[in-house]
PDB file of C-alpha atoms and ligand atoms in Angstrom:
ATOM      1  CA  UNK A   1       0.000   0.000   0.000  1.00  0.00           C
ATOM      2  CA  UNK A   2       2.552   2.452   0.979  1.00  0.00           C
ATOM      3  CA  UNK A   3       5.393   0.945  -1.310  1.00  0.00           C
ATOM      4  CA  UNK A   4       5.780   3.820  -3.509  1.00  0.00           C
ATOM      5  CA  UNK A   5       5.129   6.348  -0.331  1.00  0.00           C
ATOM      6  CA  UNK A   6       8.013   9.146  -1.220  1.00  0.00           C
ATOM      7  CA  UNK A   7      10.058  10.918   1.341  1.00  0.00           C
ATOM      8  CA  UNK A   8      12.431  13.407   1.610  1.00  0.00           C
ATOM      9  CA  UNK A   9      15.174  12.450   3.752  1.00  0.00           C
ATOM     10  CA  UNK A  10      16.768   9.004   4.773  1.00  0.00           C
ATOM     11  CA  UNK A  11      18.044   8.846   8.379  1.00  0.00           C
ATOM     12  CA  UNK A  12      20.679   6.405   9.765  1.00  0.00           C
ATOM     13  CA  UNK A  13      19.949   5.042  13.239  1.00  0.00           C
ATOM     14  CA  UNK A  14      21.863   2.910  15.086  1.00  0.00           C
ATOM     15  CA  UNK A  15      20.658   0.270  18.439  1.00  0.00           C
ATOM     16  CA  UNK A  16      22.953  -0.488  20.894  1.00  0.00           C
ATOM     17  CA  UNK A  17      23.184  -1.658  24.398  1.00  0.00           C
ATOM     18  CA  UNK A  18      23.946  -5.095  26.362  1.00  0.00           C
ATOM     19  CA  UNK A  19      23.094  -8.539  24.862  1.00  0.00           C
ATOM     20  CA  UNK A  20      19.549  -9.612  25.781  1.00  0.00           C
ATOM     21  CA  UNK A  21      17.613  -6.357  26.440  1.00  0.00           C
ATOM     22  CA  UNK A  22      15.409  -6.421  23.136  1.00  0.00           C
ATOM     23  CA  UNK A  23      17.136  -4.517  20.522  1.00  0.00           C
ATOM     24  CA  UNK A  24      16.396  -6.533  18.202  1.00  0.00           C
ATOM     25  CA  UNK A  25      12.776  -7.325  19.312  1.00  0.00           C
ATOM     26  CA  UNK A  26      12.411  -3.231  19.578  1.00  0.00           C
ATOM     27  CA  UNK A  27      13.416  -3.253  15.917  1.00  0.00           C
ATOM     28  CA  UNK A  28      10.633  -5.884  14.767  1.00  0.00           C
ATOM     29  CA  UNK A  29       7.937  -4.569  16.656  1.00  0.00           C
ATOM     30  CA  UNK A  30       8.773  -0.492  15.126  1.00  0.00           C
ATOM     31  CA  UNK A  31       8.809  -2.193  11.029  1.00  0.00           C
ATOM     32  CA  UNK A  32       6.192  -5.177  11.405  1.00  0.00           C
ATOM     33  CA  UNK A  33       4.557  -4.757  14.215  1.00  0.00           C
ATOM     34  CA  UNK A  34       5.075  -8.366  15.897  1.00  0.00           C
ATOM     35  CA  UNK A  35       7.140  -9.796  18.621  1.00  0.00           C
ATOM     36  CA  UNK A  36       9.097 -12.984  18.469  1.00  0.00           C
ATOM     37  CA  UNK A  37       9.640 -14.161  22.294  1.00  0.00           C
ATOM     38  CA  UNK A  38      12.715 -16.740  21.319  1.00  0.00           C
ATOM     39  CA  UNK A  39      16.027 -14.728  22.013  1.00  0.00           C
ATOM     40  CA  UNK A  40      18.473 -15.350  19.216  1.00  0.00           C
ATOM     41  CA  UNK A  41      21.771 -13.465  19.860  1.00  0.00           C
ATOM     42  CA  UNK A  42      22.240 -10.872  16.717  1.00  0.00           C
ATOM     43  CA  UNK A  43      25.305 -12.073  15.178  1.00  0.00           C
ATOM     44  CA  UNK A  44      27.580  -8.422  14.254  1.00  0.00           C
ATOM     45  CA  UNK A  45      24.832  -6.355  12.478  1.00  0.00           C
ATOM     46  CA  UNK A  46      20.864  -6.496  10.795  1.00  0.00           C
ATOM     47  CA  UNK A  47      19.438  -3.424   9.162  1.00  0.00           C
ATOM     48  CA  UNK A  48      15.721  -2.841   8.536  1.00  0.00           C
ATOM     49  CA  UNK A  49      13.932   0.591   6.323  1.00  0.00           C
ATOM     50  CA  UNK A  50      10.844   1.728   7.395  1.00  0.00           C
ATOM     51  CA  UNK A  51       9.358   5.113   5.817  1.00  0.00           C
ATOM     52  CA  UNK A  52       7.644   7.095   8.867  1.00  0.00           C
ATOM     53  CA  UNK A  53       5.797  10.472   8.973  1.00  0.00           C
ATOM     54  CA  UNK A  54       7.147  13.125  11.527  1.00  0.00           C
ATOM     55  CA  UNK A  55       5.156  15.544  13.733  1.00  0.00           C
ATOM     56  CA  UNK A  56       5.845  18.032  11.254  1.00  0.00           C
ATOM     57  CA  UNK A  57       4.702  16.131   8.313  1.00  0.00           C
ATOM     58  CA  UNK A  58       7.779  15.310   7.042  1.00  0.00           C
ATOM     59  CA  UNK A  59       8.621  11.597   5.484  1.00  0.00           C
ATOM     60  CA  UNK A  60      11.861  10.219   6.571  1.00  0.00           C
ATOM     61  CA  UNK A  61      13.228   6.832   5.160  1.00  0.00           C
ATOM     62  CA  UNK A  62      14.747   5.268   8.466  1.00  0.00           C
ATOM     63  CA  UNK A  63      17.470   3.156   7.864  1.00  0.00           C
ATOM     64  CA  UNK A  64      18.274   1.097  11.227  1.00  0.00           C
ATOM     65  CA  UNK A  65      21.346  -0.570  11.961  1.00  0.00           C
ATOM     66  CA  UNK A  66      20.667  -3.145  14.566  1.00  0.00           C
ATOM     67  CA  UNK A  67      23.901  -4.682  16.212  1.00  0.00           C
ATOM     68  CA  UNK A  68      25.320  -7.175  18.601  1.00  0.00           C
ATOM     69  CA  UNK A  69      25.203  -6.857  22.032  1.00  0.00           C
ATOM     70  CA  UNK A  70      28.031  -9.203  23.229  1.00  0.00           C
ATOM     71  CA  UNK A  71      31.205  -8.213  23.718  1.00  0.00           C
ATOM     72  CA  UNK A  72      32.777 -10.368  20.962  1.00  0.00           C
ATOM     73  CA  UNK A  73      31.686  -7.931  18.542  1.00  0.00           C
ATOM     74  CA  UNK A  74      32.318  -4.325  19.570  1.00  0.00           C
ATOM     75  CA  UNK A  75      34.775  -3.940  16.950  1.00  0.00           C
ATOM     76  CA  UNK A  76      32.725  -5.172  14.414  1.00  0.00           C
ATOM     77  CA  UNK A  77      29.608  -2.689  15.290  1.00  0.00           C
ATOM     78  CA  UNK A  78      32.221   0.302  15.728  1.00  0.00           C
ATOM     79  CA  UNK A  79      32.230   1.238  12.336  1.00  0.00           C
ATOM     80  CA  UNK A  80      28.751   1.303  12.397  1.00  0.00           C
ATOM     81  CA  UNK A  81      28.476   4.969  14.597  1.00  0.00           C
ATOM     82  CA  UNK A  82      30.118   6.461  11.943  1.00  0.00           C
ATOM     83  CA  UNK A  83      27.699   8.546  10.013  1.00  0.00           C
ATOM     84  CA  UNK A  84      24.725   7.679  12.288  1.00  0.00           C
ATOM     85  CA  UNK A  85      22.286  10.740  12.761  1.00  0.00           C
ATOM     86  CA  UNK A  86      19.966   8.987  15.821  1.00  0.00           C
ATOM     87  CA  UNK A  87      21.370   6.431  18.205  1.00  0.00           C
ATOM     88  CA  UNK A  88      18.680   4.506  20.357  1.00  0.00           C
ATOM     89  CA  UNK A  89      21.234   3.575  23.596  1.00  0.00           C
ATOM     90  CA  UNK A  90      18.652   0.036  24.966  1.00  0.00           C
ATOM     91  CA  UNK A  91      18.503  -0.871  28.891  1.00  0.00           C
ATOM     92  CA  UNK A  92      16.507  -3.172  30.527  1.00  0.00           C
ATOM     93  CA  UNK A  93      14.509  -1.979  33.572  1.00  0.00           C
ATOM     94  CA  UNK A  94      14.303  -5.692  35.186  1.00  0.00           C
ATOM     95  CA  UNK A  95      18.578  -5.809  34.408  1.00  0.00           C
ATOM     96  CA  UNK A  96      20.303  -3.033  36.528  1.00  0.00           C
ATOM     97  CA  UNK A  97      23.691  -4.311  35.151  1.00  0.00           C
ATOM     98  CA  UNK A  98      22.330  -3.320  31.819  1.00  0.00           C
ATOM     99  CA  UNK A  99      21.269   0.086  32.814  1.00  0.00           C
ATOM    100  CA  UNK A 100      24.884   0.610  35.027  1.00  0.00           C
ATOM    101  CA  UNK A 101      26.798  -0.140  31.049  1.00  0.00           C
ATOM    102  CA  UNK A 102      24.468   2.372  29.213  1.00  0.00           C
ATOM    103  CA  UNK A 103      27.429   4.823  30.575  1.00  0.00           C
ATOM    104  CA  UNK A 104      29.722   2.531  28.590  1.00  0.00           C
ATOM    105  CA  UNK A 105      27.765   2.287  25.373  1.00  0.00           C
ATOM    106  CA  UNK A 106      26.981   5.851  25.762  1.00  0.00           C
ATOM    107  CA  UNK A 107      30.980   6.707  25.624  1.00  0.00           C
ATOM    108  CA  UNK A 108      31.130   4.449  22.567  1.00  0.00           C
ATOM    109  CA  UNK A 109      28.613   6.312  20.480  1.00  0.00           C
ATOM    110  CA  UNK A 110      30.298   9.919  21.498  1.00  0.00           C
ATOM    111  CA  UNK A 111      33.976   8.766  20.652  1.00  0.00           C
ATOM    112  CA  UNK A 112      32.569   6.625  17.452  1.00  0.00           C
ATOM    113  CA  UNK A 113      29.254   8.934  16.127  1.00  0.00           C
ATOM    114  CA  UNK A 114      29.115  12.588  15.006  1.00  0.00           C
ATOM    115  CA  UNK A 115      28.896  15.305  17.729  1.00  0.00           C
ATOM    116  CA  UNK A 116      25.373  16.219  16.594  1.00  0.00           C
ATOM    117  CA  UNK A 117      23.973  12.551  16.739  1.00  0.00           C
ATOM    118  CA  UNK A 118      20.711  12.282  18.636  1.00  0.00           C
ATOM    119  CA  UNK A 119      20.408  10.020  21.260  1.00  0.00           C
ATOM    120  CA  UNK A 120      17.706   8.354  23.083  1.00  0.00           C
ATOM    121  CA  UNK A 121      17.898   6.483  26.319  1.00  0.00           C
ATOM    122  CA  UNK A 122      15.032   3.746  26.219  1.00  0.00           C
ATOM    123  CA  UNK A 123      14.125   1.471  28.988  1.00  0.00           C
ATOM    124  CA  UNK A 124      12.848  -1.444  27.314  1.00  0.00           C
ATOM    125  CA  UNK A 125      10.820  -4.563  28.723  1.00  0.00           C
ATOM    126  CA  UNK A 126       8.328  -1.820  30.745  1.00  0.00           C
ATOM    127  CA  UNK A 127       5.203  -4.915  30.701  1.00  0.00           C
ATOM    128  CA  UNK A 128       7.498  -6.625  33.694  1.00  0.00           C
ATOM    129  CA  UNK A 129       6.930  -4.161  35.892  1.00  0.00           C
ATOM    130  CA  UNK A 130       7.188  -6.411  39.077  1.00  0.00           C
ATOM    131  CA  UNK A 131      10.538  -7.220  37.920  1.00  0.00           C
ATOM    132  CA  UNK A 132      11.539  -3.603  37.689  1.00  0.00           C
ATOM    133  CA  UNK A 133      15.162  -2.771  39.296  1.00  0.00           C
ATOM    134  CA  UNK A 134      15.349   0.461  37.554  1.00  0.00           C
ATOM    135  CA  UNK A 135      12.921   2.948  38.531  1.00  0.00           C
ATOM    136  CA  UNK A 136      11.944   5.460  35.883  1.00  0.00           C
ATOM    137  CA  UNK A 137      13.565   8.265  37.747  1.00  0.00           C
ATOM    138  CA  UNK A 138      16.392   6.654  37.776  1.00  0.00           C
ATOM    139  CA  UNK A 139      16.304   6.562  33.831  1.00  0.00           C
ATOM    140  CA  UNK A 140      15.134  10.090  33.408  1.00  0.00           C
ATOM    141  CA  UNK A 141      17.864  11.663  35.625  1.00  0.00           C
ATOM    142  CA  UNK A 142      20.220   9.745  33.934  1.00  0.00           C
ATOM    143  CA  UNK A 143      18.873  11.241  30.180  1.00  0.00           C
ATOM    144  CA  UNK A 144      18.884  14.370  31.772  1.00  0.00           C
ATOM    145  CA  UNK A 145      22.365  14.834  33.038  1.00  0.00           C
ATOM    146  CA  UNK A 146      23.521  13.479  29.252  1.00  0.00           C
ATOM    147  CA  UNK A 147      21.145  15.070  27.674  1.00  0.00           C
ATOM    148  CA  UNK A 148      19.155  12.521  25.876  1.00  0.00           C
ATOM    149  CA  UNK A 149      15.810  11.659  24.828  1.00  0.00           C
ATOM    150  CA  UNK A 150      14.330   9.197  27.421  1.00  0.00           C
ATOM    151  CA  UNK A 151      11.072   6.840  26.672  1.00  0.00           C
ATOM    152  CA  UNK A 152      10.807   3.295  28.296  1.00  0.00           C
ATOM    153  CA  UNK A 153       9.095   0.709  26.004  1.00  0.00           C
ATOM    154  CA  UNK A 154       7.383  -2.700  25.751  1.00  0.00           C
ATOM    155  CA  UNK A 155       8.526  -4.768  22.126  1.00  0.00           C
ATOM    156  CA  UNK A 156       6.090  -7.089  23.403  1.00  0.00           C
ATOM    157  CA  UNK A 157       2.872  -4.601  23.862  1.00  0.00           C
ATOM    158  CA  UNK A 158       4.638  -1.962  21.497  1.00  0.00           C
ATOM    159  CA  UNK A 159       4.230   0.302  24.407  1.00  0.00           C
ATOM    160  CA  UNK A 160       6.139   3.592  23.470  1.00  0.00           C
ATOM    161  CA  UNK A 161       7.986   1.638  20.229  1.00  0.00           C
ATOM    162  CA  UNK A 162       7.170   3.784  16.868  1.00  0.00           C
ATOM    163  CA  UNK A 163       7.048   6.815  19.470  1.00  0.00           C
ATOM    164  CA  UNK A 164      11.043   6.521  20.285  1.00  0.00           C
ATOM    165  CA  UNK A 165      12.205   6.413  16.244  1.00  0.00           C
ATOM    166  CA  UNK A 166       9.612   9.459  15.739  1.00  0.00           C
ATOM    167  CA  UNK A 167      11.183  11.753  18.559  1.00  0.00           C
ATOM    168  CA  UNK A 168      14.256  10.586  17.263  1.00  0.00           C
ATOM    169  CA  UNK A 169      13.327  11.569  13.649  1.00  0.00           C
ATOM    170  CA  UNK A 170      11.686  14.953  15.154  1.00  0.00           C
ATOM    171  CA  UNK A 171      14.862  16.432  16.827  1.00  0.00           C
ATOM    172  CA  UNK A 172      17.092  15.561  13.654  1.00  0.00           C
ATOM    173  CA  UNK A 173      14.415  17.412  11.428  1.00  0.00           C
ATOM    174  CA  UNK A 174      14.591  20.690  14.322  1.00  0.00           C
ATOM    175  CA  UNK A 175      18.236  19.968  13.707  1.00  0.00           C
ATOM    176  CA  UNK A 176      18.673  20.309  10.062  1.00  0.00           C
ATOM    177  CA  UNK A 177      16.292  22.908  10.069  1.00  0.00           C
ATOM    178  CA  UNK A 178      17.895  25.043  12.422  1.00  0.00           C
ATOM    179  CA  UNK A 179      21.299  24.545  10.092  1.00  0.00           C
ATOM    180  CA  UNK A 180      23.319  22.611  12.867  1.00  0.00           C
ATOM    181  CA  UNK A 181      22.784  19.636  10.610  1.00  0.00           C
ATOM    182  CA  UNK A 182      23.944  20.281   6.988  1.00  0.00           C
ATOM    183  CA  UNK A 183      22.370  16.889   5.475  1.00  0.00           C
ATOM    184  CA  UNK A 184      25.155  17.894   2.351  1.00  0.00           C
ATOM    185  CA  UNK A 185      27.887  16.402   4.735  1.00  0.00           C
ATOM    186  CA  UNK A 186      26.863  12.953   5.127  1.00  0.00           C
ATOM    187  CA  UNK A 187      28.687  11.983   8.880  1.00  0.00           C
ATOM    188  CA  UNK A 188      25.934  13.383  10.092  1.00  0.00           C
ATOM    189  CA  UNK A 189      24.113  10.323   8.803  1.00  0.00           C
ATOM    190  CA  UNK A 190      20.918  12.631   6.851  1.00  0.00           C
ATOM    191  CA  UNK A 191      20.448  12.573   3.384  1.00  0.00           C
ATOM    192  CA  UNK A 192      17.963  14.679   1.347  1.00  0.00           C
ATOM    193  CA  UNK A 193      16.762  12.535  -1.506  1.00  0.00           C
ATOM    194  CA  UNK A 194      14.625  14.995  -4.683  1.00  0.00           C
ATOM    195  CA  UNK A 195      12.496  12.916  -6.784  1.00  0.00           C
ATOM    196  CA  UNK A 196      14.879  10.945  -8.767  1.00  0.00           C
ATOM    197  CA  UNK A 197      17.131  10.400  -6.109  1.00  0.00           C
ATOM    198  CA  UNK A 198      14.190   8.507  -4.399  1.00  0.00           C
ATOM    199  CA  UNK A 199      14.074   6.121  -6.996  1.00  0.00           C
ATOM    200  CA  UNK A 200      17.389   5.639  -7.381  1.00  0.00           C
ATOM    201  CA  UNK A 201      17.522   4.647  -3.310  1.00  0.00           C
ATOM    202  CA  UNK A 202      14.762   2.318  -4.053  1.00  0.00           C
ATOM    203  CA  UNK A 203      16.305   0.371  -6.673  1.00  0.00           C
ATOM    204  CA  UNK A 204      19.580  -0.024  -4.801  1.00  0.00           C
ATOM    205  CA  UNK A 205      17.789  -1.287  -2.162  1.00  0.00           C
ATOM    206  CA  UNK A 206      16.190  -3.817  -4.003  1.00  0.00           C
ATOM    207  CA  UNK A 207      19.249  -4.816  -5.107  1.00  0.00           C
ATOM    208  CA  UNK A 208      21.015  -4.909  -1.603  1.00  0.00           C
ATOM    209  CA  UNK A 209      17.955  -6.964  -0.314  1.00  0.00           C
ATOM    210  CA  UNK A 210      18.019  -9.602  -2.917  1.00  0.00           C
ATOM    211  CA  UNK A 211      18.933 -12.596  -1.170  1.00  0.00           C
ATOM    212  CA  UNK A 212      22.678 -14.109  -2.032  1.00  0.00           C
ATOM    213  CA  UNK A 213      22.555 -17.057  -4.360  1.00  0.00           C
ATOM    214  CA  UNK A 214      20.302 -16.113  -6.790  1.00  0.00           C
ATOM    215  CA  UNK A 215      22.763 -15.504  -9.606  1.00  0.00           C
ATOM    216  CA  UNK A 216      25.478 -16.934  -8.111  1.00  0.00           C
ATOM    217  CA  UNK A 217      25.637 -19.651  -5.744  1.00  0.00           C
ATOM    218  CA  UNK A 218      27.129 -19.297  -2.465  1.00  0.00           C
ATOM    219  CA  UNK A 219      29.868 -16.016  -2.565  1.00  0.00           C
ATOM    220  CA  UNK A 220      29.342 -14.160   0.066  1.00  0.00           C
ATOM    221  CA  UNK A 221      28.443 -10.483  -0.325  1.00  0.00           C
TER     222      UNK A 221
HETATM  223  P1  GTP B   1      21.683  -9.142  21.214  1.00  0.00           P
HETATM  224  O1  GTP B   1      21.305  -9.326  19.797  1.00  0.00           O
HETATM  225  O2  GTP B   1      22.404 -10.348  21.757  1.00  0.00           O
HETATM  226  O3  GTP B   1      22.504  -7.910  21.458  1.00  0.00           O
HETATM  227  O4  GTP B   1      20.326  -8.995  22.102  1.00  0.00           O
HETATM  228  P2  GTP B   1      19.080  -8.044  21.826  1.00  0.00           P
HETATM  229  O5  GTP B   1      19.257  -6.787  22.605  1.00  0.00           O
HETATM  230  O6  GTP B   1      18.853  -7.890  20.379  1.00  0.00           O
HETATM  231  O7  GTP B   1      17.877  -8.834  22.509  1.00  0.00           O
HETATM  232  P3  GTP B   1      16.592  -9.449  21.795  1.00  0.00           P
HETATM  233  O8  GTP B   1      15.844  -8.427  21.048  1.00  0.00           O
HETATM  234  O9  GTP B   1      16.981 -10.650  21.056  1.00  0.00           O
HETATM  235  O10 GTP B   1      15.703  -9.822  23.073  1.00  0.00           O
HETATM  236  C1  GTP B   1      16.180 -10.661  24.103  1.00  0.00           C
HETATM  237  C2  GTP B   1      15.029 -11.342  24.813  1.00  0.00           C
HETATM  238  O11 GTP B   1      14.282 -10.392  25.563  1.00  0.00           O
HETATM  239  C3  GTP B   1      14.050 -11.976  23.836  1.00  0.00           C
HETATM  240  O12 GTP B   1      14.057 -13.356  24.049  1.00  0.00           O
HETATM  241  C4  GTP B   1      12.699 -11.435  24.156  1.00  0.00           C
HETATM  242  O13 GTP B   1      11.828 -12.465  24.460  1.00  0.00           O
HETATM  243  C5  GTP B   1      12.894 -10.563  25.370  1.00  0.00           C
HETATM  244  N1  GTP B   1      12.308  -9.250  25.191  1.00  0.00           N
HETATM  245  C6  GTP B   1      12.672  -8.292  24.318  1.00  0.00           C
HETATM  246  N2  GTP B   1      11.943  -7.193  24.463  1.00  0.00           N
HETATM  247  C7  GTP B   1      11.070  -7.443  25.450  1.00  0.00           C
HETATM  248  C8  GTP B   1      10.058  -6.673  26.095  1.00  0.00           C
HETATM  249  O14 GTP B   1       9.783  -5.505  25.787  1.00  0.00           O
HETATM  250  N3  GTP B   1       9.370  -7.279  27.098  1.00  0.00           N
HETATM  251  C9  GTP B   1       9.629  -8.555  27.495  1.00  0.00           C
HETATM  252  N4  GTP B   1       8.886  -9.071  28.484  1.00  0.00           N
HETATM  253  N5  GTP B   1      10.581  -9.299  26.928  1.00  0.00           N
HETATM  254  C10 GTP B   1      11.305  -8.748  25.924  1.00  0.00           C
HETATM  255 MG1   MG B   2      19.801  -8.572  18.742  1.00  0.00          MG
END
């Protein structure tokens, strides 16, 4: 229905945060709107489009770079801060070890992003509330001191989900509108697509979602 819905900028997010608090699942819920309960570990990185419309009526083609958790592949995801305009740093309010590392991830998307990246702090897994070990204040002041966007969410009742990548989206549009963002110089992760542009994006796309092996078997890449 919406396939050939056009929009006028693509962002680059990026999820990070320990191994296990729903990154992944907070990424399936925001493009299809389900929620798979069966933890598989994301193995270096996964990236997902979805085309959403901001408060201001703007469409933004969200590209989201979903990465691994576990240690063993920091300096594979790395890389991946570079030319990231949003970053969504995941907790998990029934994990307080989780929310004591966001200070570590947090340092990893300042030394490794742009200086203008927006962050959000999101306290996922907010439907076990009796297993809570991180009160929301706890979150908040933490988002506040750092200055970043805080939301807690459920991936399983999509409590909160689309609302995070919006507010996300919103504060990069104030930001490129205001001229701190010049989506021209792409670290900053924005690019302003015109018509034909749009269609070009599409058709790579395509391309870069076909799956391997159909013209030639097995070669990775
Ligand atoms: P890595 O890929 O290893 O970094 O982990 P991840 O952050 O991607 O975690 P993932 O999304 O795979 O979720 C881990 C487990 O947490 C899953 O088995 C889900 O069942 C569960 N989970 C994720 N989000 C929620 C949530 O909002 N509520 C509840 N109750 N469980 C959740
Ligand atoms: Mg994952």
């Amino acid at each position: 229905l919406l396939g050939r819905m056009n929009y006028e900028y693509i962002f680059k997010y990026i999820i990070i945060g320990d191994s296990g608090v729903g990154k992944s699942c907070l990424l399936l819920q925001f493009l299809e709107g389900s929620f798979k309960a069966n933890h598989e570990a994301t193995i270096g990185v996964e990236f997902g489009t979805k085309i959403i419309t901001t408060d201001n009526g703007t469409n933004v083609k969200l590209q989201v770079w979903d990465t691994a958790g576990q240690d063993a592949f920091k300096s594979i995801t790395r890389s991946y801060y570079r030319n990231a305009a949003g970053a969504l740093v995941v907790y998990d309010i029934t994990n307080k070890q989780s929310f004591i590392n966001v200070k570590k991830w947090l340092e990893e998307a300042q030394v490794n992003g742009n200086k203008e990246m927006v962050l959000a702090l999101v306290g996922n897994k907010s439907d076990l509330e009796s297993k809570r070990q991180v009160s929301q204040q706890e979150g908040l002041d933490f988002a506040n001191k750092n200055g970043l966007i805080f939301i807690e969410t459920s991936a399983v009742s999509a409590s909160n989900v689309s609302q995070v990548f919006m507010n996300v989206a919103s504060q990069i549009i104030r930001k490129i509108n205001s001229s701190i963002i010049d989506p021209s110089i792409e670290e900053f992760g924005v690019r302003k697509v015109g018509t034909m542009g749009d269609q070009g994006a599409l058709r790579r796309d395509r391309v870069a979602a076909r799956p391997s092996g159909s013209e030639n078997n097995g070669g990775c890449c």
